[in-house]
C-alpha positions as MATLAB code, in Angstrom:
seq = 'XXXXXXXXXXXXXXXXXXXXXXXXXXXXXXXXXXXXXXXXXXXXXXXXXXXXXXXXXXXXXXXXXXXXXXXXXXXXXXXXXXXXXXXXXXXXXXXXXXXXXXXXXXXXXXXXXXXXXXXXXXXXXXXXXXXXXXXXXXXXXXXXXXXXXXXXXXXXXXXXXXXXXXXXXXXXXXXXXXXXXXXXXXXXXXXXXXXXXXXXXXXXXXXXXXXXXXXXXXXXXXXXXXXXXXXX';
ca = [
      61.133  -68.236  240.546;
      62.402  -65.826  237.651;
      59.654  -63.218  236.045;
      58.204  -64.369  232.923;
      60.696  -61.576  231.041;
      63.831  -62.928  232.565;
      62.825  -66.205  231.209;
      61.966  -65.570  227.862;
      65.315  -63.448  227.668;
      67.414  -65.522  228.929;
      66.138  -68.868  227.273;
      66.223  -66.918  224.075;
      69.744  -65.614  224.950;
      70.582  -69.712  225.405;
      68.701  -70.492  221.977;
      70.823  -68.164  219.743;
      74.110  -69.360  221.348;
      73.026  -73.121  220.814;
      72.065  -72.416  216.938;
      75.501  -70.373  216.869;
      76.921  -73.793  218.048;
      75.653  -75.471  214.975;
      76.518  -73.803  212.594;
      80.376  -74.038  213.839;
      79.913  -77.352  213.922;
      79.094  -77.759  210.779;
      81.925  -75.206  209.585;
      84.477  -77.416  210.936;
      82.761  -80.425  209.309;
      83.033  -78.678  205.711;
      85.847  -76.838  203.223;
      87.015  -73.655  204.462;
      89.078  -72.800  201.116;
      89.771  -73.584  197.881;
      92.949  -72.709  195.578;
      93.752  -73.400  191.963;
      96.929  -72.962  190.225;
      99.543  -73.635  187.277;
     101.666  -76.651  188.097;
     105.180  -77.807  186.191;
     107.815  -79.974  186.255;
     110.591  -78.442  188.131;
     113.405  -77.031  185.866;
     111.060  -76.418  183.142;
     109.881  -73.304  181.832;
     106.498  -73.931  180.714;
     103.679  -76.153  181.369;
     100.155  -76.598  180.994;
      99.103  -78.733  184.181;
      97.012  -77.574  187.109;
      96.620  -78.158  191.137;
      93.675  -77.447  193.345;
      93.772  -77.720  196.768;
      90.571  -77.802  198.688;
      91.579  -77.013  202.169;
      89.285  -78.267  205.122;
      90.380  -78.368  209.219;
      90.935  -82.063  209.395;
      91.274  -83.425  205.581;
      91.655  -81.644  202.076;
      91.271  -82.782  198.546;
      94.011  -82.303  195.952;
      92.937  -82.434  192.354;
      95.602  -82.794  189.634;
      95.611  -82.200  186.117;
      98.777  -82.819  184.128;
     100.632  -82.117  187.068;
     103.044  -83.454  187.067;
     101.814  -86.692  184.802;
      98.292  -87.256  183.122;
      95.380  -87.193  184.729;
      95.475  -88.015  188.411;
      92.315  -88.488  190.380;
      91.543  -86.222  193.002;
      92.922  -88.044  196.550;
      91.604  -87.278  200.335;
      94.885  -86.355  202.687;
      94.830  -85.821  206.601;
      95.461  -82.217  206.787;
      97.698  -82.226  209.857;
     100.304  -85.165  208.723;
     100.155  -83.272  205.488;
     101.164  -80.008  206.840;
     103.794  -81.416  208.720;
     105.197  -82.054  205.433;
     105.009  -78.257  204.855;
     106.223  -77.211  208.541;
     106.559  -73.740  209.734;
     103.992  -70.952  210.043;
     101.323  -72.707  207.593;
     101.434  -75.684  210.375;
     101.300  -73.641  213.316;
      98.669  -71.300  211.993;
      96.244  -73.884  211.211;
      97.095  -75.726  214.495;
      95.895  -72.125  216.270;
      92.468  -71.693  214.075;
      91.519  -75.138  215.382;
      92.502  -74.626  218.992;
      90.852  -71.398  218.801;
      87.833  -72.981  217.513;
      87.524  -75.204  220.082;
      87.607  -72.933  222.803;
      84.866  -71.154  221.192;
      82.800  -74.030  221.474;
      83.564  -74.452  225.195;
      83.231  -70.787  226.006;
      79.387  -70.973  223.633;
      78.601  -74.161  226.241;
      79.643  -71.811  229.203;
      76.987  -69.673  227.812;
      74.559  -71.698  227.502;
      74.743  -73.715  230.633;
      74.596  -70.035  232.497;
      71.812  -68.767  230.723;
      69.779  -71.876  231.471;
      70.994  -71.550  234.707;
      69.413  -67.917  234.962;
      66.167  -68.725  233.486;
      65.547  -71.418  236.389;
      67.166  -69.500  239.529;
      67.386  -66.026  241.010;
      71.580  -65.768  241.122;
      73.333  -63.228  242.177;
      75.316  -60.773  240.121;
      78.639  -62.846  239.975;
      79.767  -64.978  236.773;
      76.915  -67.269  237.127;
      75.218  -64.483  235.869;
      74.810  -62.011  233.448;
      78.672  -61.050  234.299;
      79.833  -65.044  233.006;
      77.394  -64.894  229.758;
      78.799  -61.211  229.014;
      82.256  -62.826  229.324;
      81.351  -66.149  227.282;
      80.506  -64.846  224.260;
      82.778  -62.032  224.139;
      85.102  -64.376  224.465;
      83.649  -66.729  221.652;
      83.352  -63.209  219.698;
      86.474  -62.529  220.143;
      88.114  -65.672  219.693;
      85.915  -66.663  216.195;
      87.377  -63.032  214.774;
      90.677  -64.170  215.667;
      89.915  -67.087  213.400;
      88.796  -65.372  210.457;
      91.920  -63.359  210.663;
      94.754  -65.790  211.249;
      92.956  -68.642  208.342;
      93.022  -66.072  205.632;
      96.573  -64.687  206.805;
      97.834  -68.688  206.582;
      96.113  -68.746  203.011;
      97.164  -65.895  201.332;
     100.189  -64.623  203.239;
     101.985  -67.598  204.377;
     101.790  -69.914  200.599;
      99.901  -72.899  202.573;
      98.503  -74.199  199.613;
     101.670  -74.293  197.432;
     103.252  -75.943  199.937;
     100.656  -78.766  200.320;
     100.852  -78.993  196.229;
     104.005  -79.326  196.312;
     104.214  -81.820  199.309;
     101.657  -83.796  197.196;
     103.756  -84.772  194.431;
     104.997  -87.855  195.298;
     107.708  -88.872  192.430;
     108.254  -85.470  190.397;
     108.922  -82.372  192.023;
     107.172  -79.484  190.405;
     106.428  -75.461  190.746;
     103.629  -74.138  191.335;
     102.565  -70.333  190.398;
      99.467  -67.942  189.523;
      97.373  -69.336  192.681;
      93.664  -68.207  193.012;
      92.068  -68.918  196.201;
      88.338  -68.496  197.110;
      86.938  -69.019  201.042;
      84.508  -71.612  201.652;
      81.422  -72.332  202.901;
      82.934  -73.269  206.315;
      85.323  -69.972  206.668;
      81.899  -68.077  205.858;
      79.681  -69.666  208.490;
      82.000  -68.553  211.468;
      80.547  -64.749  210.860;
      77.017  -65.826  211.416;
      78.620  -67.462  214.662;
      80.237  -64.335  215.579;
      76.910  -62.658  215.203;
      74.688  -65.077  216.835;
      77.544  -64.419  220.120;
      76.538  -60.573  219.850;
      72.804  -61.112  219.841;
      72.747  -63.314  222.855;
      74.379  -61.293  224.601;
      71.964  -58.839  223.294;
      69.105  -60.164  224.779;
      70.575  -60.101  228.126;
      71.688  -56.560  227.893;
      67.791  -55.575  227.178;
      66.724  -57.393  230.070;
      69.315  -55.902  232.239;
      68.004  -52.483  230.831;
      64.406  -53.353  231.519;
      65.057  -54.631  235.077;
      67.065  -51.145  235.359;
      64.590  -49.481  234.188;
      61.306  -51.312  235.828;
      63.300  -50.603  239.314;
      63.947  -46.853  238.667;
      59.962  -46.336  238.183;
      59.436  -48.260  241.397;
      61.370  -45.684  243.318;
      60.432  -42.723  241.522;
      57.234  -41.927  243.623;
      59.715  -41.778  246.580;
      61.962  -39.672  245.065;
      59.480  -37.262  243.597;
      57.534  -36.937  247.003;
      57.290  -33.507  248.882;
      59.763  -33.783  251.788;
      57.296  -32.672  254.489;
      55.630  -35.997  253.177;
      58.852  -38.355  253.514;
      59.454  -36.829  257.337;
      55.876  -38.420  258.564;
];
């Protein structure tokens, strides 16, 4: 049976990684940006309507206002039919965030399953152990920085959310300009994911450096004895 210490580390190791899991869960559930702009007829110079798009991984919200006719309530879209309307980079960039986000979740359930693992059974040092949680959450570090990268490139770099207002308007075609976009609650909770990652495999570093260190004091009265000692 494990010691006491590689218990506690490991389970803890198993605990941070499942509440990591959560709270990407729930990221994926919620809005992950929101952008408001000016919105006109097409071929006109001025206008006073406005567009906000509130973007989340499997549905957004589009809010009109005078844009292009009075008052339009705000209407629930699939995200990916809609951004097949919009095509290129901000379709295959948003495509890649989810993908990526799922194999975080898979590589986070590789870590858990391994630490659990651990805290039950003696293994060896081989990727059922320490080695395969040190590579399943730097690889659900890794991969959850990736996403924080590539969603705000697709939402400020690429014009995603002009070209979902625009894909929007169903009978008038109109411009959109002067676009303000804030992250949301879901792009924000993938850092505390990334964290919780780090810190499990925190607590298995420490234990490795305790077990290090525990055996080192085991064999220091060898090493420190005289050697006309050692030769009897």
């Amino acid at each position: 049976m494990p010691s006491t210490t590689k218990v506690l580390h490991f389970f803890c190791s198993a605990l941070a990684t499942s509440v990591s899991v959560g709270l990407l869960g729930f990221s994926m559930s919620t809005s992950w940006s929101e952008s408001s702009m000016e919105c006109t007829e097409q071929n006109t110079a001025y206008g006073n309507g406005s567009a906000m798009i509130t973007m989340a991984l499997f549905d957004l919200i589009s809010a009109r206002s005078f844009c292009p006719v009075l008052g339009q309530d705000p209407e629930v879209f699939k995200a990916f039919p809609e951004l097949a309307k919009v095509g290129g980079a901000p379709q295959i960039l948003h495509g890649l965030c989810v993908l990526l986000l799922v194999l975080c979740l898979v590589c986070s359930a590789g870590s858990i399953l391994i630490s659990l693992y651990n805290s039950i059974s003696n293994p060896y040092e081989t990727y059922m152990g320490p080695i395969g949680i040190y590579a399943c959450n730097a690889g659900s570090a890794c991969l959850s920085l990736l996403v924080l990268i590539v969603f705000a490139l697709n939402v400020h770099v690429t014009g995603m959310p002009e070209g979902l207002a625009r894909s929007n308007s169903k009978v008038i075609p109109v411009d959109v300009r002067d676009t303000q976009t804030q992250m949301g609650l879901g792009y924000f909770l993938v850092i505390p994911y990334l964290a919780l990652s780090l810190l499990a495999t925190g607590f298995i570093y420490l234990y490795q450096h305790a077990a290090y260190t525990h055996r080192r004091e085991q064999q220091k009265p060898t090493e420190d004895a005289p050697k006309e000692i050692m030769m009897y």
